[in-house]
Amino acid sequence: MKKFITGIPMLPEESLHRVRYKTEKGETLLGSGIKTRFPTMLMIDSSVEKGEEIEIVVIKTKHKNTEKNYKAFLSELDEINQEKGFKYKITEIQTTLSETPKKQYKLLEKIVENLSEGDEVYSDITYGAKPTPIVIMMAMNYAYEYLKNTDVRAMIYGSYNHETEETSAYDVSSLFYMNSLMNKVAMRNPENPLEVMKAIINL
């Protein structure tokens, strides 16, 4: 099953703008062309087929703006679904603003509990508290290393310049794979780790 992991923004509602994100030339996953406040929608619109069943794992931080933004998220999701006709399940993960180890371990546990063997995993690290993308990447690493036939398909990030109103959406999956590869190399204890790192970056 395709699983999408995303955080709900804590920004004020008026700071979320429905925009058409620019993408790198040749980008297919993020190049749907729809206007959205949530980059996750780009992945869903581009990769989900009619009749397909997906799951969306939503991270909701306890904050005064979260619920309004979540309603906007659901509204956009329903718009896409009306066009494409897929089935979806939403799993909500509630978390707090405190960044204690206990909170982060619990968030990691809750995310990985919703990943299964054979999944295709997509994640969006645009919104949420700053440590949350690290937790999401750890969850993806768990899926990649420990769940059989599980494919980490994408990790994306959307940017919005509030001064110029310029937008961009990026597939930053290379960071995930670079980190995974460097961890594997470290286990071999190379004589010159800096040269190995440079080689990996320049692949």
mmCIF file of C-alpha atoms in Angstrom:
data_model
loop_
_atom_site.group_PDB
_atom_site.id
_atom_site.type_symbol
_atom_site.label_atom_id
_atom_site.label_comp_id
_atom_site.label_asym_id
_atom_site.label_seq_id
_atom_site.Cartn_x
_atom_site.Cartn_y
_atom_site.Cartn_z
ATOM 1 C CA MET A 1 0.000 0.000 0.000
ATOM 2 C CA LYS A 2 1.121 3.554 -0.646
ATOM 3 C CA LYS A 3 1.699 5.383 2.630
ATOM 4 C CA PHE A 4 2.073 9.153 2.824
ATOM 5 C CA ILE A 5 3.599 10.721 5.949
ATOM 6 C CA THR A 6 3.068 14.426 6.507
ATOM 7 C CA GLY A 7 2.810 17.074 9.192
ATOM 8 C CA ILE A 8 -0.005 19.585 9.543
ATOM 9 C CA PRO A 9 1.308 23.171 9.675
ATOM 10 C CA MET A 10 1.107 25.332 12.754
ATOM 11 C CA LEU A 11 1.184 28.530 10.707
ATOM 12 C CA PRO A 12 -1.710 30.995 10.961
ATOM 13 C CA GLU A 13 -4.405 30.169 8.422
ATOM 14 C CA GLU A 14 -3.780 33.418 6.526
ATOM 15 C CA SER A 15 -0.104 32.465 6.049
ATOM 16 C CA LEU A 16 -0.993 29.361 4.066
ATOM 17 C CA HIS A 17 -1.360 30.202 0.392
ATOM 18 C CA ARG A 18 -2.727 27.981 -2.312
ATOM 19 C CA VAL A 19 0.007 28.083 -4.925
ATOM 20 C CA ARG A 20 1.362 26.237 -7.928
ATOM 21 C CA TYR A 21 4.767 24.952 -6.854
ATOM 22 C CA LYS A 22 7.688 25.221 -9.237
ATOM 23 C CA THR A 23 9.706 22.034 -9.683
ATOM 24 C CA GLU A 24 13.005 20.991 -11.187
ATOM 25 C CA LYS A 25 13.031 20.286 -14.925
ATOM 26 C CA GLY A 26 11.968 16.719 -15.645
ATOM 27 C CA GLU A 27 10.381 16.246 -12.217
ATOM 28 C CA THR A 28 7.377 13.915 -12.443
ATOM 29 C CA LEU A 29 6.373 13.147 -8.853
ATOM 30 C CA LEU A 30 5.849 16.806 -7.935
ATOM 31 C CA GLY A 31 4.847 18.118 -11.330
ATOM 32 C CA SER A 32 1.084 17.695 -11.104
ATOM 33 C CA GLY A 33 0.441 21.403 -11.633
ATOM 34 C CA ILE A 34 -2.332 21.707 -9.059
ATOM 35 C CA LYS A 35 -2.563 24.676 -6.707
ATOM 36 C CA THR A 36 -2.216 23.613 -3.102
ATOM 37 C CA ARG A 37 -1.176 24.668 0.383
ATOM 38 C CA PHE A 38 0.207 21.214 1.106
ATOM 39 C CA PRO A 39 3.051 19.726 -1.005
ATOM 40 C CA THR A 40 1.865 16.227 -0.065
ATOM 41 C CA MET A 41 -1.044 16.789 -2.433
ATOM 42 C CA LEU A 42 1.410 16.978 -5.343
ATOM 43 C CA MET A 43 2.599 13.436 -4.613
ATOM 44 C CA ILE A 44 -0.921 12.113 -4.142
ATOM 45 C CA ASP A 45 -2.181 13.719 -7.344
ATOM 46 C CA SER A 46 0.781 12.406 -9.347
ATOM 47 C CA SER A 47 1.112 8.874 -8.003
ATOM 48 C CA VAL A 48 -2.315 7.600 -6.921
ATOM 49 C CA GLU A 49 -4.499 5.823 -9.485
ATOM 50 C CA LYS A 50 -8.267 5.550 -9.734
ATOM 51 C CA GLY A 51 -9.617 2.868 -7.383
ATOM 52 C CA GLU A 52 -6.348 2.610 -5.472
ATOM 53 C CA GLU A 53 -6.361 2.453 -1.667
ATOM 54 C CA ILE A 54 -3.837 4.561 0.235
ATOM 55 C CA GLU A 55 -3.092 5.581 3.805
ATOM 56 C CA ILE A 56 -2.078 9.042 4.962
ATOM 57 C CA VAL A 57 -0.245 9.289 8.283
ATOM 58 C CA VAL A 58 -0.851 12.802 9.594
ATOM 59 C CA ILE A 59 1.273 14.287 12.371
ATOM 60 C CA LYS A 60 -0.727 16.847 14.353
ATOM 61 C CA THR A 61 1.155 18.969 16.869
ATOM 62 C CA LYS A 62 -0.902 20.385 19.711
ATOM 63 C CA HIS A 63 -1.232 24.028 18.652
ATOM 64 C CA LYS A 64 -4.046 26.560 18.237
ATOM 65 C CA ASN A 65 -3.708 26.628 14.423
ATOM 66 C CA THR A 66 -3.467 22.907 13.750
ATOM 67 C CA GLU A 67 -7.151 21.984 13.584
ATOM 68 C CA LYS A 68 -8.086 24.749 11.122
ATOM 69 C CA ASN A 69 -5.190 23.772 8.880
ATOM 70 C CA TYR A 70 -6.150 20.115 9.150
ATOM 71 C CA LYS A 71 -9.660 20.929 7.894
ATOM 72 C CA ALA A 72 -8.089 22.736 4.934
ATOM 73 C CA PHE A 73 -5.903 19.676 4.297
ATOM 74 C CA LEU A 74 -8.941 17.375 4.272
ATOM 75 C CA SER A 75 -10.808 19.738 1.963
ATOM 76 C CA GLU A 76 -8.005 19.685 -0.615
ATOM 77 C CA LEU A 77 -7.688 15.922 -0.323
ATOM 78 C CA ASP A 78 -11.391 15.514 -1.059
ATOM 79 C CA GLU A 79 -11.062 17.766 -4.113
ATOM 80 C CA ILE A 80 -8.349 15.540 -5.555
ATOM 81 C CA ASN A 81 -10.311 12.431 -4.661
ATOM 82 C CA GLN A 82 -13.373 13.707 -6.515
ATOM 83 C CA GLU A 83 -11.239 13.981 -9.638
ATOM 84 C CA LYS A 84 -9.329 10.706 -9.295
ATOM 85 C CA GLY A 85 -11.654 8.409 -7.334
ATOM 86 C CA PHE A 86 -9.364 6.582 -4.897
ATOM 87 C CA LYS A 87 -9.922 5.258 -1.387
ATOM 88 C CA TYR A 88 -8.000 6.602 1.561
ATOM 89 C CA LYS A 89 -7.547 6.026 5.247
ATOM 90 C CA ILE A 90 -6.173 8.743 7.511
ATOM 91 C CA THR A 91 -4.214 7.862 10.623
ATOM 92 C CA GLU A 92 -3.752 10.788 12.998
ATOM 93 C CA ILE A 93 -0.705 10.971 15.246
ATOM 94 C CA GLN A 94 -1.064 13.494 18.024
ATOM 95 C CA THR A 95 2.116 15.015 19.423
ATOM 96 C CA THR A 96 3.250 17.960 21.536
ATOM 97 C CA LEU A 97 5.434 21.028 21.113
ATOM 98 C CA SER A 98 7.917 19.810 23.719
ATOM 99 C CA GLU A 99 11.045 18.353 22.155
ATOM 100 C CA THR A 100 12.016 15.884 24.842
ATOM 101 C CA PRO A 101 13.568 12.518 23.998
ATOM 102 C CA LYS A 102 10.403 10.855 25.302
ATOM 103 C CA LYS A 103 8.252 12.822 22.837
ATOM 104 C CA GLN A 104 10.543 12.054 19.905
ATOM 105 C CA TYR A 105 10.817 8.345 20.707
ATOM 106 C CA LYS A 106 7.034 8.123 20.999
ATOM 107 C CA LEU A 107 6.522 9.915 17.691
ATOM 108 C CA LEU A 108 8.979 7.570 15.985
ATOM 109 C CA GLU A 109 7.212 4.564 17.469
ATOM 110 C CA LYS A 110 3.794 5.759 16.309
ATOM 111 C CA ILE A 111 4.988 6.372 12.753
ATOM 112 C CA VAL A 112 6.702 2.995 12.344
ATOM 113 C CA GLU A 113 3.669 1.212 13.782
ATOM 114 C CA ASN A 114 1.810 2.360 10.675
ATOM 115 C CA LEU A 115 4.369 1.030 8.188
ATOM 116 C CA SER A 116 4.181 -2.529 6.870
ATOM 117 C CA GLU A 117 6.051 -4.925 4.627
ATOM 118 C CA GLY A 118 5.412 -4.238 0.967
ATOM 119 C CA ASP A 119 4.526 -0.557 1.445
ATOM 120 C CA GLU A 120 5.555 2.292 -0.817
ATOM 121 C CA VAL A 121 6.506 5.126 1.531
ATOM 122 C CA TYR A 122 6.283 8.822 0.639
ATOM 123 C CA SER A 123 7.024 11.605 3.118
ATOM 124 C CA ASP A 124 6.684 15.375 3.203
ATOM 125 C CA ILE A 125 8.962 17.265 5.616
ATOM 126 C CA THR A 126 7.646 20.749 4.814
ATOM 127 C CA TYR A 127 5.668 21.364 7.991
ATOM 128 C CA GLY A 128 6.004 20.623 11.690
ATOM 129 C CA ALA A 129 8.503 21.311 14.449
ATOM 130 C CA LYS A 130 12.115 21.406 13.271
ATOM 131 C CA PRO A 131 13.140 18.035 14.807
ATOM 132 C CA THR A 132 10.164 16.254 13.212
ATOM 133 C CA PRO A 133 11.797 15.724 9.778
ATOM 134 C CA ILE A 134 14.628 13.905 11.562
ATOM 135 C CA VAL A 135 12.106 11.590 13.202
ATOM 136 C CA ILE A 136 10.364 11.026 9.866
ATOM 137 C CA MET A 137 13.680 10.146 8.210
ATOM 138 C CA MET A 138 14.421 7.694 11.029
ATOM 139 C CA ALA A 139 11.041 6.057 10.449
ATOM 140 C CA MET A 140 11.778 5.782 6.737
ATOM 141 C CA ASN A 141 15.164 4.278 7.552
ATOM 142 C CA TYR A 142 13.416 1.694 9.735
ATOM 143 C CA ALA A 143 11.122 0.789 6.842
ATOM 144 C CA TYR A 144 14.030 0.632 4.415
ATOM 145 C CA GLU A 145 16.217 -1.564 6.612
ATOM 146 C CA TYR A 146 13.758 -3.816 8.437
ATOM 147 C CA LEU A 147 10.557 -4.202 6.422
ATOM 148 C CA LYS A 148 10.740 -6.641 3.524
ATOM 149 C CA ASN A 149 9.807 -5.421 0.051
ATOM 150 C CA THR A 150 9.198 -1.918 1.353
ATOM 151 C CA ASP A 151 10.133 0.864 -1.039
ATOM 152 C CA VAL A 152 11.030 4.356 0.183
ATOM 153 C CA ARG A 153 9.806 6.288 -2.832
ATOM 154 C CA ALA A 154 10.193 9.932 -1.892
ATOM 155 C CA MET A 155 10.975 12.538 0.728
ATOM 156 C CA ILE A 156 9.886 16.006 -0.380
ATOM 157 C CA TYR A 157 10.065 19.604 0.787
ATOM 158 C CA GLY A 158 8.092 22.637 -0.327
ATOM 159 C CA SER A 159 9.301 26.209 0.132
ATOM 160 C CA TYR A 160 7.353 29.471 0.064
ATOM 161 C CA ASN A 161 8.977 32.913 0.116
ATOM 162 C CA HIS A 162 6.559 35.223 1.915
ATOM 163 C CA GLU A 163 8.287 38.326 0.506
ATOM 164 C CA THR A 164 8.454 37.365 -3.171
ATOM 165 C CA GLU A 165 5.696 34.704 -3.111
ATOM 166 C CA GLU A 166 8.018 32.399 -5.048
ATOM 167 C CA THR A 167 7.473 28.701 -4.454
ATOM 168 C CA SER A 168 9.429 25.534 -5.102
ATOM 169 C CA ALA A 169 8.901 21.861 -4.372
ATOM 170 C CA TYR A 170 11.894 19.550 -4.137
ATOM 171 C CA ASP A 171 12.406 15.810 -3.999
ATOM 172 C CA VAL A 172 15.117 15.538 -1.326
ATOM 173 C CA SER A 173 15.153 11.737 -1.244
ATOM 174 C CA SER A 174 18.875 11.851 -2.076
ATOM 175 C CA LEU A 175 19.524 13.004 1.505
ATOM 176 C CA PHE A 176 17.838 9.872 2.822
ATOM 177 C CA TYR A 177 19.765 7.530 0.541
ATOM 178 C CA MET A 178 23.045 9.364 1.166
ATOM 179 C CA ASN A 179 22.581 8.997 4.921
ATOM 180 C CA SER A 180 21.729 5.300 4.568
ATOM 181 C CA LEU A 181 24.744 4.647 2.375
ATOM 182 C CA MET A 182 27.119 6.505 4.684
ATOM 183 C CA ASN A 183 25.889 4.455 7.641
ATOM 184 C CA LYS A 184 26.605 1.261 5.740
ATOM 185 C CA VAL A 185 30.091 2.476 4.798
ATOM 186 C CA ALA A 186 30.807 3.429 8.413
ATOM 187 C CA MET A 187 30.241 -0.179 9.460
ATOM 188 C CA ARG A 188 33.263 -1.119 7.314
ATOM 189 C CA ASN A 189 35.475 1.384 9.170
ATOM 190 C CA PRO A 190 37.259 2.839 6.101
ATOM 191 C CA GLU A 191 40.767 4.265 6.487
ATOM 192 C CA ASN A 192 39.808 7.596 4.939
ATOM 193 C CA PRO A 193 36.127 8.290 5.730
ATOM 194 C CA LEU A 194 36.272 11.849 4.328
ATOM 195 C CA GLU A 195 37.281 10.586 0.874
ATOM 196 C CA VAL A 196 34.531 7.960 1.012
ATOM 197 C CA MET A 197 31.995 10.656 1.918
ATOM 198 C CA LYS A 198 33.133 12.825 -1.004
ATOM 199 C CA ALA A 199 32.823 9.863 -3.350
ATOM 200 C CA ILE A 200 29.282 9.188 -2.154
ATOM 201 C CA ILE A 201 28.268 12.829 -2.602
ATOM 202 C CA ASN A 202 29.641 12.873 -6.136
ATOM 203 C CA LEU A 203 27.904 9.670 -7.267
#
